[in-house]
CSV table of C-alpha atoms in Angstrom, one decimal:
chain,number,residue,atom,x,y,z
A,1,MET,CA,-143.3,84.9,-15.4
A,2,SER,CA,-144.8,82.2,-13.2
A,3,HIS,CA,-142.6,79.7,-11.4
A,4,ASN,CA,-143.4,76.0,-11.8
A,5,GLU,CA,-142.6,74.2,-8.6
A,6,ASN,CA,-142.5,70.8,-10.4
A,7,ALA,CA,-139.9,72.0,-13.0
A,8,PRO,CA,-136.4,70.4,-12.5
A,9,SER,CA,-133.8,72.6,-11.1
A,10,TYR,CA,-130.7,73.7,-12.9
A,11,GLU,CA,-128.6,71.2,-11.1
A,12,GLU,CA,-131.0,68.4,-12.0
A,13,LEU,CA,-130.9,69.5,-15.7
A,14,ALA,CA,-127.2,69.6,-15.6
A,15,ALA,CA,-127.0,66.2,-14.1
A,16,LEU,CA,-129.5,64.9,-16.8
A,17,VAL,CA,-127.4,66.4,-19.6
A,18,VAL,CA,-124.3,64.8,-18.2
A,19,ASP,CA,-126.1,61.4,-17.9
A,20,LEU,CA,-127.4,61.6,-21.4
A,21,ARG,CA,-124.0,62.6,-22.7
A,22,CYS,CA,-122.4,59.6,-20.9
A,23,ARG,CA,-125.1,57.3,-22.4
A,24,LEU,CA,-124.5,58.8,-25.9
A,25,ASP,CA,-120.7,58.4,-25.5
A,26,ALA,CA,-121.2,54.8,-24.4
A,27,ALA,CA,-123.6,54.1,-27.3
A,28,GLU,CA,-121.1,55.6,-29.8
A,29,GLU,CA,-118.3,53.5,-28.2
A,30,ARG,CA,-120.5,50.4,-28.6
A,31,ALA,CA,-121.3,51.3,-32.2
A,32,GLU,CA,-117.6,51.8,-32.9
A,33,ARG,CA,-116.8,48.5,-31.3
A,34,ALA,CA,-119.6,46.8,-33.3
A,35,GLU,CA,-118.3,48.4,-36.5
A,36,ALA,CA,-114.8,47.3,-35.7
A,37,ARG,CA,-116.0,43.8,-35.1
A,38,ALA,CA,-118.0,43.9,-38.4
A,39,VAL,CA,-114.8,45.0,-40.2
A,40,LYS,CA,-112.8,42.3,-38.6
A,41,ALA,CA,-115.6,39.7,-39.3
A,42,GLU,CA,-115.6,40.9,-42.9
A,43,ALA,CA,-111.8,40.6,-43.1
A,44,ARG,CA,-112.0,37.1,-41.6
A,45,ALA,CA,-114.7,36.2,-44.0
A,46,ALA,CA,-112.6,37.5,-46.9
A,47,LYS,CA,-109.6,35.6,-45.6
A,48,ALA,CA,-111.6,32.5,-45.1
A,49,GLU,CA,-113.0,32.8,-48.7
A,50,ALA,CA,-109.5,33.3,-50.0
A,51,ARG,CA,-108.4,30.3,-48.0
A,52,VAL,CA,-111.3,28.2,-49.3
A,53,ALA,CA,-110.4,29.2,-52.9
A,54,GLU,CA,-106.8,28.3,-52.3
A,55,LEU,CA,-107.7,24.9,-50.9
A,56,GLU,CA,-110.1,24.3,-53.7
A,57,ALA,CA,-107.4,25.2,-56.1
A,58,ARG,CA,-105.1,22.6,-54.4
A,59,LEU,CA,-107.8,20.0,-54.7
A,60,ARG,CA,-108.3,20.8,-58.4
A,61,LYS,CA,-104.6,20.2,-59.1
A,62,ASP,CA,-103.7,17.2,-61.2
A,63,SER,CA,-101.2,16.4,-63.9
A,64,SER,CA,-102.9,18.8,-66.4
A,65,ASN,CA,-102.4,22.0,-64.3
A,66,SER,CA,-99.4,21.2,-62.1
A,67,SER,CA,-96.2,19.3,-61.9
A,68,LYS,CA,-97.9,16.4,-60.1
A,69,PRO,CA,-97.4,13.0,-61.7
A,70,SER,CA,-100.3,11.5,-63.7
A,71,SER,CA,-100.5,8.6,-61.2
A,72,ILE,CA,-102.4,10.8,-58.7
A,73,ASP,CA,-105.2,11.3,-61.2
A,74,GLN,CA,-106.6,7.8,-60.6
A,75,PHE,CA,-107.5,8.6,-57.0
A,76,LYS,CA,-109.7,11.6,-57.9
A,77,LYS,CA,-113.3,11.6,-58.8
A,78,PRO,CA,-113.7,11.4,-62.6
A,79,ALA,CA,-114.0,14.8,-64.0
A,80,LYS,CA,-114.6,16.4,-67.4
A,81,LYS,CA,-111.8,15.5,-69.7
A,82,ARG,CA,-109.2,18.3,-69.7
A,83,SER,CA,-106.0,18.5,-71.6
A,84,LEU,CA,-103.5,21.1,-72.7
A,85,ARG,CA,-104.0,19.7,-76.2
A,86,ARG,CA,-106.7,21.3,-78.3
A,87,LYS,CA,-108.9,19.6,-80.9
A,88,SER,CA,-107.5,19.4,-84.4
A,89,ASN,CA,-109.0,18.4,-87.7
A,90,ARG,CA,-106.9,15.3,-88.1
A,91,LYS,CA,-108.5,11.9,-88.1
A,92,PRO,CA,-107.7,9.4,-85.4
A,93,GLY,CA,-104.9,6.9,-85.9
A,94,GLY,CA,-101.5,7.2,-87.7
A,95,GLN,CA,-101.0,10.3,-89.7
A,96,ALA,CA,-99.4,10.6,-93.2
A,97,GLY,CA,-95.7,9.9,-93.0
A,98,HIS,CA,-96.0,8.1,-89.7
A,99,GLU,CA,-93.7,5.1,-89.5
A,100,GLY,CA,-95.9,2.0,-88.9
A,101,ARG,CA,-95.3,-0.9,-86.6
A,102,THR,CA,-97.3,-3.6,-88.5
A,103,LEU,CA,-95.9,-7.1,-88.4
A,104,GLN,CA,-93.8,-7.6,-91.5
A,105,ARG,CA,-92.7,-10.8,-93.3
A,106,VAL,CA,-89.0,-11.7,-93.2
A,107,ALA,CA,-87.0,-12.8,-96.2
A,108,VAL,CA,-85.2,-15.7,-94.5
A,109,PRO,CA,-87.3,-17.5,-91.8
A,110,ASP,CA,-85.6,-19.4,-89.0
A,111,ARG,CA,-87.4,-22.6,-89.8
A,112,VAL,CA,-89.5,-23.8,-92.7
A,113,VAL,CA,-92.2,-26.4,-92.4
A,114,ASP,CA,-93.6,-27.9,-95.6
A,115,HIS,CA,-97.2,-29.1,-95.8
A,116,PHE,CA,-98.4,-31.3,-98.6
A,117,PRO,CA,-101.9,-32.6,-99.3
A,118,ALA,CA,-102.1,-36.4,-98.5
A,119,ALA,CA,-104.8,-37.3,-101.0
A,120,CYS,CA,-107.0,-35.8,-103.8
A,121,GLY,CA,-110.1,-34.2,-102.6
A,122,VAL,CA,-112.1,-35.5,-105.7
A,123,CYS,CA,-110.9,-39.0,-106.4
A,124,GLU,CA,-109.1,-39.7,-103.2
A,125,ALA,CA,-105.9,-40.7,-105.0
A,126,ASP,CA,-102.6,-40.8,-103.1
A,127,LEU,CA,-100.5,-37.7,-103.7
A,128,SER,CA,-97.4,-38.5,-101.7
A,129,ASP,CA,-95.2,-39.0,-104.7
A,130,ILE,CA,-96.4,-36.0,-106.7
A,131,ASP,CA,-94.1,-33.0,-107.3
A,132,SER,CA,-95.2,-29.6,-106.0
A,133,LEU,CA,-96.7,-27.1,-108.3
A,134,GLY,CA,-95.8,-24.2,-106.0
A,135,PHE,CA,-96.7,-23.1,-102.6
A,136,GLU,CA,-98.4,-20.3,-100.6
A,137,SER,CA,-96.3,-19.2,-97.5
A,138,ARG,CA,-97.6,-18.0,-94.2
A,139,GLN,CA,-95.3,-16.8,-91.5
A,140,MET,CA,-95.9,-17.0,-87.7
A,141,PHE,CA,-93.8,-15.2,-85.2
A,142,ASP,CA,-93.4,-17.0,-81.9
A,143,ILE,CA,-90.9,-17.6,-79.1
A,144,PRO,CA,-89.3,-21.1,-78.8
A,145,ASP,CA,-89.7,-22.9,-75.5
A,146,PRO,CA,-87.1,-21.1,-73.3
A,147,ARG,CA,-84.9,-23.3,-71.2
A,148,THR,CA,-81.6,-22.8,-69.4
A,149,GLU,CA,-78.6,-24.2,-71.2
A,150,VAL,CA,-76.0,-25.8,-69.0
A,151,ILE,CA,-72.5,-25.4,-70.4
A,152,GLU,CA,-69.8,-27.6,-68.7
A,153,HIS,CA,-66.3,-26.3,-69.2
A,154,ARG,CA,-63.8,-29.2,-68.8
A,155,LEU,CA,-60.3,-28.0,-68.0
A,156,HIS,CA,-58.2,-30.8,-69.3
A,157,SER,CA,-54.6,-31.4,-68.1
A,158,LEU,CA,-51.9,-32.6,-70.4
A,159,ARG,CA,-48.4,-33.8,-69.6
A,160,CYS,CA,-45.5,-32.4,-71.7
A,161,GLU,CA,-42.6,-34.4,-72.9
A,162,CYS,CA,-40.5,-32.5,-70.4
A,163,GLY,CA,-42.6,-33.9,-67.6
A,164,ASN,CA,-44.6,-30.8,-66.8
A,165,ARG,CA,-48.4,-31.2,-66.3
A,166,GLU,CA,-50.3,-28.3,-67.8
A,167,LYS,CA,-54.0,-27.6,-67.1
A,168,ALA,CA,-56.2,-25.5,-69.4
A,169,GLN,CA,-57.2,-22.1,-68.3
A,170,ALA,CA,-60.9,-21.4,-67.7
A,171,PRO,CA,-62.6,-18.9,-70.0
A,172,GLU,CA,-62.9,-15.4,-68.8
A,173,GLY,CA,-65.8,-15.0,-66.4
A,174,VAL,CA,-66.0,-18.7,-65.4
A,175,VAL,CA,-64.7,-18.5,-61.9
A,176,ALA,CA,-66.6,-21.1,-59.9
A,177,PRO,CA,-67.5,-24.8,-60.1
A,178,VAL,CA,-71.2,-23.9,-60.5
A,179,GLN,CA,-72.4,-20.4,-61.4
A,180,TYR,CA,-75.1,-18.5,-63.3
A,181,GLY,CA,-74.3,-17.2,-66.7
A,182,PRO,CA,-74.5,-13.6,-67.9
A,183,LYS,CA,-77.9,-13.8,-69.6
A,184,VAL,CA,-79.9,-15.3,-66.7
A,185,SER,CA,-78.1,-12.9,-64.3
A,186,ALA,CA,-79.0,-10.0,-66.6
A,187,LEU,CA,-82.7,-11.2,-66.7
A,188,ALA,CA,-82.8,-11.3,-62.9
A,189,ALA,CA,-81.3,-7.8,-62.5
A,190,TYR,CA,-83.6,-6.5,-65.3
A,191,LEU,CA,-86.8,-7.8,-63.8
A,192,TYR,CA,-85.8,-6.7,-60.3
A,193,GLU,CA,-84.3,-3.2,-60.9
A,194,VAL,CA,-85.7,-2.1,-64.3
A,195,GLN,CA,-89.2,-3.6,-64.2
A,196,PHE,CA,-89.6,-3.3,-60.3
A,197,VAL,CA,-90.8,-6.9,-59.9
A,198,ALA,CA,-90.5,-8.2,-56.3
A,199,LYS,CA,-87.5,-10.5,-55.9
A,200,GLU,CA,-89.8,-13.4,-54.8
A,201,ARG,CA,-91.7,-13.0,-58.1
A,202,VAL,CA,-88.5,-12.6,-60.0
A,203,ALA,CA,-87.4,-16.0,-58.8
A,204,GLU,CA,-90.8,-17.5,-59.5
A,205,THR,CA,-90.8,-16.0,-63.0
A,206,ILE,CA,-87.3,-17.3,-63.9
A,207,GLU,CA,-88.2,-20.8,-62.7
A,208,ALA,CA,-91.5,-20.8,-64.6
A,209,VAL,CA,-89.9,-19.5,-67.8
A,210,THR,CA,-86.5,-21.3,-67.9
A,211,GLY,CA,-86.8,-24.1,-65.3
A,212,THR,CA,-83.9,-22.7,-63.3
A,213,ARG,CA,-84.5,-22.3,-59.5
A,214,MET,CA,-83.1,-19.2,-58.0
A,215,SER,CA,-83.2,-17.9,-54.4
A,216,THR,CA,-84.4,-14.3,-53.6
A,217,ALA,CA,-81.0,-13.6,-52.1
A,218,THR,CA,-79.4,-14.5,-55.4
A,219,VAL,CA,-81.7,-12.1,-57.3
A,220,GLU,CA,-80.7,-9.2,-55.0
A,221,ALA,CA,-77.1,-10.2,-55.1
A,222,MET,CA,-77.1,-10.1,-59.0
A,223,ALA,CA,-78.5,-6.6,-59.0
A,224,SER,CA,-75.9,-5.4,-56.4
A,225,ARG,CA,-73.1,-7.1,-58.3
A,226,ALA,CA,-74.2,-5.4,-61.5
A,227,ALA,CA,-74.3,-1.9,-59.9
A,228,GLU,CA,-70.9,-2.5,-58.2
A,229,LYS,CA,-69.2,-3.5,-61.5
A,230,ILE,CA,-70.7,-0.5,-63.3
A,231,SER,CA,-69.4,1.8,-60.6
A,232,LEU,CA,-65.9,0.1,-60.7
A,233,SER,CA,-65.8,0.6,-64.5
A,234,GLU,CA,-65.8,4.4,-64.0
A,235,PHE,CA,-68.9,4.6,-66.2
A,236,ILE,CA,-70.6,7.2,-63.9
A,237,GLU,CA,-67.5,9.5,-63.9
A,238,ARG,CA,-67.2,9.2,-67.7
A,239,VAL,CA,-70.8,10.1,-68.3
A,240,ARG,CA,-70.7,13.0,-65.9
A,241,ALA,CA,-67.6,14.5,-67.6
A,242,TYR,CA,-69.3,14.0,-71.0
A,243,LEU,CA,-72.5,15.7,-69.9
A,244,ALA,CA,-70.5,18.6,-68.4
A,245,GLU,CA,-68.7,19.2,-71.8
A,246,GLY,CA,-71.9,19.0,-73.9
A,247,GLU,CA,-73.9,21.7,-75.6
A,248,VAL,CA,-77.3,20.8,-74.2
A,249,LEU,CA,-78.4,19.5,-70.8
A,250,PHE,CA,-81.7,18.5,-69.3
A,251,VAL,CA,-81.9,18.5,-65.5
A,252,ASP,CA,-84.7,17.6,-63.0
A,253,GLU,CA,-85.2,16.1,-59.6
A,254,THR,CA,-88.1,14.2,-57.9
A,255,GLY,CA,-88.8,13.1,-54.3
A,256,ILE,CA,-88.2,9.5,-53.2
A,257,ARG,CA,-88.4,7.7,-49.9
A,258,VAL,CA,-85.2,6.2,-48.5
A,259,ALA,CA,-85.1,4.5,-45.1
A,260,GLY,CA,-88.5,6.1,-44.3
A,261,THR,CA,-87.3,9.7,-44.9
A,262,LEU,CA,-87.7,12.1,-47.8
A,263,ALA,CA,-84.8,12.1,-50.3
A,264,TRP,CA,-84.3,13.2,-53.8
A,265,LEU,CA,-83.4,11.5,-57.1
A,266,HIS,CA,-81.5,14.0,-59.4
A,267,SER,CA,-81.1,13.4,-63.1
A,268,ALA,CA,-79.0,15.0,-65.8
A,269,SER,CA,-79.1,13.9,-69.5
A,270,ASN,CA,-78.8,14.7,-73.1
A,271,GLU,CA,-79.6,12.8,-76.3
A,272,THR,CA,-76.9,10.2,-75.8
A,273,ALA,CA,-76.3,9.8,-72.0
A,274,ALA,CA,-78.1,10.0,-68.7
A,275,VAL,CA,-76.9,9.9,-65.1
A,276,PHE,CA,-78.8,9.7,-61.8
A,277,LEU,CA,-78.0,10.5,-58.2
A,278,ALA,CA,-79.9,9.7,-55.0
A,279,HIS,CA,-79.2,12.3,-52.4
A,280,PRO,CA,-80.7,13.4,-49.0
A,281,LYS,CA,-80.8,17.0,-50.2
A,282,ARG,CA,-82.6,18.7,-53.1
A,283,GLY,CA,-80.5,21.8,-53.4
A,284,LYS,CA,-76.9,22.9,-54.0
A,285,ASP,CA,-75.3,20.0,-52.0
A,286,ALA,CA,-76.8,17.5,-54.3
A,287,ILE,CA,-76.0,19.5,-57.4
A,288,ALA,CA,-72.4,19.8,-56.3
A,289,ALA,CA,-72.3,16.1,-55.6
A,290,MET,CA,-73.2,15.4,-59.3
A,291,ASP,CA,-70.4,17.7,-60.3
A,292,ILE,CA,-71.9,18.6,-63.7
A,293,LEU,CA,-73.4,22.0,-63.5
A,294,PRO,CA,-70.3,23.8,-62.1
A,295,HIS,CA,-68.5,22.9,-65.4
A,296,PHE,CA,-71.3,23.2,-67.9
A,297,THR,CA,-71.5,26.1,-70.4
A,298,GLY,CA,-74.2,25.1,-72.9
A,299,VAL,CA,-78.0,25.4,-72.8
A,300,MET,CA,-79.5,24.0,-69.7
A,301,HIS,CA,-83.2,23.0,-69.6
A,302,HIS,CA,-84.9,23.1,-66.3
A,303,ASP,CA,-88.2,24.0,-64.5
A,304,CYS,CA,-87.0,27.4,-63.0
A,305,TRP,CA,-86.0,26.0,-59.7
A,306,ALA,CA,-83.9,28.6,-58.0
A,307,PRO,CA,-80.6,26.6,-57.3
A,308,TYR,CA,-80.3,26.0,-61.1
A,309,ASP,CA,-79.8,29.7,-61.5
A,310,ALA,CA,-76.9,29.9,-59.1
A,311,TYR,CA,-74.1,29.1,-61.5
A,312,ALA,CA,-72.6,32.0,-63.3
A,313,ASN,CA,-70.9,29.8,-65.9
A,314,ILE,CA,-74.3,28.9,-67.3
A,315,VAL,CA,-75.7,31.9,-69.2
A,316,ALA,CA,-78.1,30.1,-71.5
A,317,HIS,CA,-81.2,28.8,-69.7
A,318,GLN,CA,-84.3,27.3,-71.4
A,319,LEU,CA,-87.1,27.2,-68.9
A,320,CYS,CA,-89.7,24.5,-69.3
A,321,ASN,CA,-92.7,25.8,-71.2
A,322,ALA,CA,-94.7,22.6,-70.4
A,323,HIS,CA,-94.5,23.7,-66.8
A,324,ALA,CA,-95.6,27.2,-67.8
A,325,LEU,CA,-98.6,25.8,-69.7
A,326,ARG,CA,-99.7,23.8,-66.6
A,327,GLU,CA,-99.3,26.8,-64.4
A,328,LEU,CA,-101.3,28.9,-66.8
A,329,GLN,CA,-104.0,26.2,-66.8
A,330,ALA,CA,-104.2,26.4,-63.0
A,331,VAL,CA,-104.6,30.2,-63.2
A,332,CYS,CA,-107.3,29.8,-65.9
A,333,ASP,CA,-109.1,27.2,-63.6
A,334,ALA,CA,-109.1,29.7,-60.8
A,335,VAL,CA,-110.4,32.5,-63.0
A,336,HIS,CA,-113.2,30.4,-64.5
A,337,ARG,CA,-114.2,29.4,-60.9
A,338,ASP,CA,-115.1,33.0,-60.1
A,339,ALA,CA,-116.5,34.3,-63.4
A,340,ASP,CA,-117.6,33.0,-66.8
A,341,VAL,CA,-114.9,34.7,-68.9
A,342,GLY,CA,-114.7,32.1,-71.6
A,343,ASP,CA,-111.2,32.0,-73.2
A,344,ASP,CA,-110.7,35.7,-72.7
A,345,CYS,CA,-108.6,35.6,-69.5
A,346,TRP,CA,-104.9,36.6,-69.8
A,347,SER,CA,-103.6,33.2,-68.9
A,348,CYS,CA,-105.6,31.6,-71.8
A,349,ARG,CA,-104.2,34.2,-74.2
A,350,VAL,CA,-100.6,33.6,-73.0
A,351,SER,CA,-101.1,29.8,-73.4
A,352,ALA,CA,-102.6,30.1,-76.9
A,353,SER,CA,-99.9,32.4,-78.1
A,354,LEU,CA,-97.2,30.2,-76.7
A,355,LYS,CA,-98.6,27.2,-78.5
A,356,ARG,CA,-98.7,29.2,-81.8
A,357,ILE,CA,-95.1,30.2,-81.3
A,358,LYS,CA,-94.1,26.6,-80.8
A,359,ARG,CA,-96.0,25.6,-84.0
A,360,CYS,CA,-94.2,28.4,-86.0
A,361,VAL,CA,-90.8,27.3,-84.7
A,362,GLU,CA,-91.4,23.6,-85.4
A,363,ALA,CA,-93.2,24.0,-88.7
A,364,GLU,CA,-91.8,22.6,-91.9
A,365,PRO,CA,-90.8,25.1,-94.7
A,366,GLY,CA,-93.9,26.3,-96.6
A,367,GLU,CA,-96.4,25.2,-93.9
A,368,PRO,CA,-99.3,27.7,-93.9
A,369,MET,CA,-99.6,30.4,-91.3
A,370,THR,CA,-96.1,29.7,-89.8
A,371,GLY,CA,-93.9,32.3,-91.5
A,372,PRO,CA,-91.8,35.1,-89.9
A,373,TRP,CA,-94.8,37.5,-89.9
A,374,TYR,CA,-97.0,35.0,-88.0
A,375,LEU,CA,-94.2,34.3,-85.5
A,376,ALA,CA,-93.6,38.0,-84.9
A,377,THR,CA,-97.4,38.5,-84.4
A,378,HIS,CA,-97.7,35.7,-81.9
A,379,LEU,CA,-94.6,36.9,-80.0
A,380,ALA,CA,-96.2,40.3,-79.7
A,381,ALA,CA,-99.5,38.8,-78.6
A,382,TRP,CA,-97.6,36.7,-75.9
A,383,GLU,CA,-95.9,39.8,-74.5
A,384,LYS,CA,-99.2,41.8,-74.5
A,385,ALA,CA,-101.1,39.0,-72.6
A,386,VAL,CA,-98.2,38.7,-70.1
A,387,ASP,CA,-98.2,42.4,-69.4
A,388,GLN,CA,-102.0,42.3,-68.9
A,389,GLY,CA,-101.5,39.4,-66.4
A,390,VAL,CA,-99.0,41.5,-64.5
A,391,ALA,CA,-101.3,44.4,-64.3
A,392,GLU,CA,-104.5,42.5,-63.4
A,393,THR,CA,-102.8,40.6,-60.6
A,394,ALA,CA,-100.7,43.5,-59.2
A,395,ASN,CA,-103.0,43.9,-56.2
A,396,ARG,CA,-101.9,40.5,-54.9
A,397,GLY,CA,-104.9,40.4,-52.7
A,398,SER,CA,-105.1,36.7,-52.1
A,399,PRO,CA,-102.8,33.7,-52.2
A,400,LEU,CA,-104.1,32.7,-55.6
A,401,GLU,CA,-103.6,36.2,-57.0
A,402,LYS,CA,-100.1,36.2,-55.5
A,403,LYS,CA,-99.3,33.0,-57.4
A,404,ALA,CA,-100.8,34.3,-60.6
A,405,ASN,CA,-98.8,37.5,-60.2
A,406,ASN,CA,-95.6,35.6,-59.5
A,407,LEU,CA,-96.2,33.6,-62.7
A,408,ALA,CA,-96.9,36.6,-64.9
A,409,THR,CA,-94.0,38.5,-63.5
A,410,ARG,CA,-91.6,35.6,-64.0
A,411,LEU,CA,-92.8,35.2,-67.6
A,412,ARG,CA,-92.2,38.9,-68.2
A,413,ASP,CA,-88.8,39.1,-66.4
A,414,ARG,CA,-87.4,35.9,-67.9
A,415,ARG,CA,-88.9,36.3,-71.4
A,416,GLU,CA,-85.5,35.4,-73.0
A,417,ASP,CA,-85.2,32.2,-71.0
A,418,TYR,CA,-88.7,31.0,-71.8
A,419,LEU,CA,-88.5,31.9,-75.5
A,420,ARG,CA,-84.9,30.8,-76.1
A,421,PHE,CA,-86.1,27.9,-78.3
A,422,VAL,CA,-87.2,30.5,-80.8
A,423,THR,CA,-83.7,31.9,-81.5
A,424,ASP,CA,-81.4,29.1,-80.4
A,425,GLU,CA,-81.5,25.8,-82.3
A,426,ARG,CA,-80.0,23.9,-79.4
A,427,ALA,CA,-82.9,24.8,-77.1
A,428,GLU,CA,-86.1,22.8,-76.9
A,429,PHE,CA,-89.6,23.9,-76.0
A,430,SER,CA,-89.8,22.0,-72.8
A,431,ASN,CA,-87.9,20.0,-70.2
A,432,ASN,CA,-89.9,16.8,-70.9
A,433,ALA,CA,-86.7,14.9,-71.7
A,434,ALA,CA,-85.6,15.2,-68.1
A,435,GLU,CA,-89.1,14.5,-66.8
A,436,ARG,CA,-89.2,11.2,-68.7
A,437,GLN,CA,-85.9,10.2,-67.1
A,438,VAL,CA,-87.2,10.6,-63.5
A,439,ARG,CA,-90.7,9.2,-64.3
A,440,MET,CA,-89.7,5.6,-63.5
A,441,ALA,CA,-88.7,6.7,-60.0
A,442,LYS,CA,-92.4,7.5,-59.4
A,443,VAL,CA,-93.3,4.1,-60.7
A,444,LYS,CA,-90.8,2.6,-58.2
A,445,MET,CA,-92.4,4.6,-55.4
A,446,LYS,CA,-95.9,3.4,-56.4
A,447,VAL,CA,-94.8,-0.2,-56.6
A,448,SER,CA,-92.7,-0.6,-53.4
A,449,GLY,CA,-93.2,2.7,-51.6
A,450,GLY,CA,-89.5,3.5,-51.3
A,451,PHE,CA,-86.1,2.1,-50.7
A,452,ARG,CA,-85.2,0.4,-47.4
A,453,SER,CA,-81.7,1.7,-47.4
A,454,TRP,CA,-79.3,4.0,-49.2
A,455,ASP,CA,-77.5,1.1,-50.7
A,456,GLY,CA,-80.7,0.2,-52.6
A,457,ALA,CA,-81.3,3.8,-53.7
A,458,ASP,CA,-77.7,4.1,-54.9
A,459,ARG,CA,-78.0,0.8,-56.8
A,460,PHE,CA,-81.2,2.1,-58.4
A,461,ALA,CA,-79.4,5.3,-59.5
A,462,VAL,CA,-76.4,3.5,-61.0
A,463,LEU,CA,-78.4,0.8,-62.9
A,464,ARG,CA,-80.8,3.5,-64.2
A,465,SER,CA,-77.9,5.5,-65.4
A,466,TYR,CA,-76.4,2.5,-67.2
A,467,VAL,CA,-79.7,1.3,-68.7
A,468,HIS,CA,-80.9,4.7,-69.9
A,469,THR,CA,-77.6,5.5,-71.5
A,470,ALA,CA,-77.5,2.1,-73.2
A,471,GLN,CA,-81.0,2.6,-74.6
A,472,LYS,CA,-80.0,6.0,-76.0
A,473,HIS,CA,-77.3,4.1,-77.9
A,474,GLY,CA,-79.7,1.5,-79.4
A,475,LYS,CA,-79.0,-1.2,-76.8
A,476,THR,CA,-81.8,-3.0,-75.0
A,477,ALA,CA,-81.6,-3.1,-71.2
A,478,THR,CA,-81.0,-6.9,-71.2
A,479,GLN,CA,-78.2,-6.6,-73.8
A,480,ALA,CA,-76.4,-4.0,-71.7
A,481,LEU,CA,-76.9,-5.8,-68.4
A,482,SER,CA,-75.7,-9.1,-70.0
A,483,SER,CA,-72.4,-7.4,-70.8
A,484,VAL,CA,-72.0,-6.4,-67.1
A,485,PHE,CA,-71.7,-10.0,-66.1
A,486,THR,CA,-69.0,-10.7,-68.7
A,487,PRO,CA,-65.3,-9.6,-68.5
A,488,HIS,CA,-66.0,-7.0,-71.2
A,489,ILE,CA,-68.6,-4.6,-69.9
A,490,TRP,CA,-70.3,-2.4,-72.5
A,491,GLN,CA,-69.2,1.2,-72.5
A,492,PRO,CA,-70.8,4.0,-74.6
A,493,ALA,CA,-68.7,5.7,-77.2
A,494,LEU,CA,-68.8,9.2,-75.8
């Protein structure tokens, strides 16, 4: 075997192998780092995509798929009309049996004006002394020219035969040489606190309508006087005790601004009474301050906010299905964003079944497709769709999927509380009654942005409690407020 002088030696080959091995190890290490970076980049991309989806879902939220007020919808770009209501076969307008509101004639008018022809249209003879052959009547509804009536109470003095000089007593409520009466005072408080008209415009309106000049300080003083008198009459305490002893209760809360900070307006109501409370806190402190839930034992309607479940004395909850329908709509919007699934997603089926259950419960006897068999079928379909939702979202791989899973799990675990309206006649499908109570607070925030002080917020809560309760008893707001400025304030028969 010949020896090649140019061939590398063993030591050189060994060194080359070591060098190649080092290079290979370095290349493998770089490849591992690159793979790790790729995995991290893919994870970041997935996280970013999930974040984008979550933010897009937030931007898509409006009054149809969340608890946000409808007032925010006007600031959004007009979109395709969406509603939780579905198309029906009914024609537009009032339906059969609907109580109309057409202007109707009255049997006894306030004033009658007779009109007679002055002359014959053929021969032009004078008809002023001719008896009427009959008439055609036409009634016009209008408001007489409003003006402030000034009533002067003269307190006369008389001298008795015994020599005593006796002066007449002033009527109740007449306490000053010059003062505003209960009706104009009620009008000022009504415009300022119920209709949210600025006090400058309230003064202008009263002067334009009645001719009475009123300062802005007087407008605010009248509203404060009304709230103070209502509070001193123990109206709030009576209503709270009545609500606590009732069979049904609707509760809700909404954010307000007081003195530049976030605060909360809480409401509790039933068919005949309502009470409000402005409080810095949203939770148990405010609920304890209202002093209603700790004593209530009936059916409480709410939106599944956790502090409402903290009272062991309340065993019958009716969770708001209107909230559930909006949450289901939000899930449906997210599902439709990623895939064209039509109406076959689990949230759509839960929503459809829930609406059919409601129709069966509220149907009149004999109405087609609403009997016990249909109700049982829709309940089974609801449970099946909810179970499907729990299974499909169990991975909880993104914030949206977590929210969807939370909703499906809550519907499953609190089935009895969501469907209590099926078996308990006291329960209603939704908590809309409470939402209607707090809706005007959002109007107040939209008009004036908030309350400058806690005195203003407390005054708003007291007057709202009084006006809402009066309206539930068939009184108008001005009728109720007028009584506040008299010695005999109206009180509900509770």
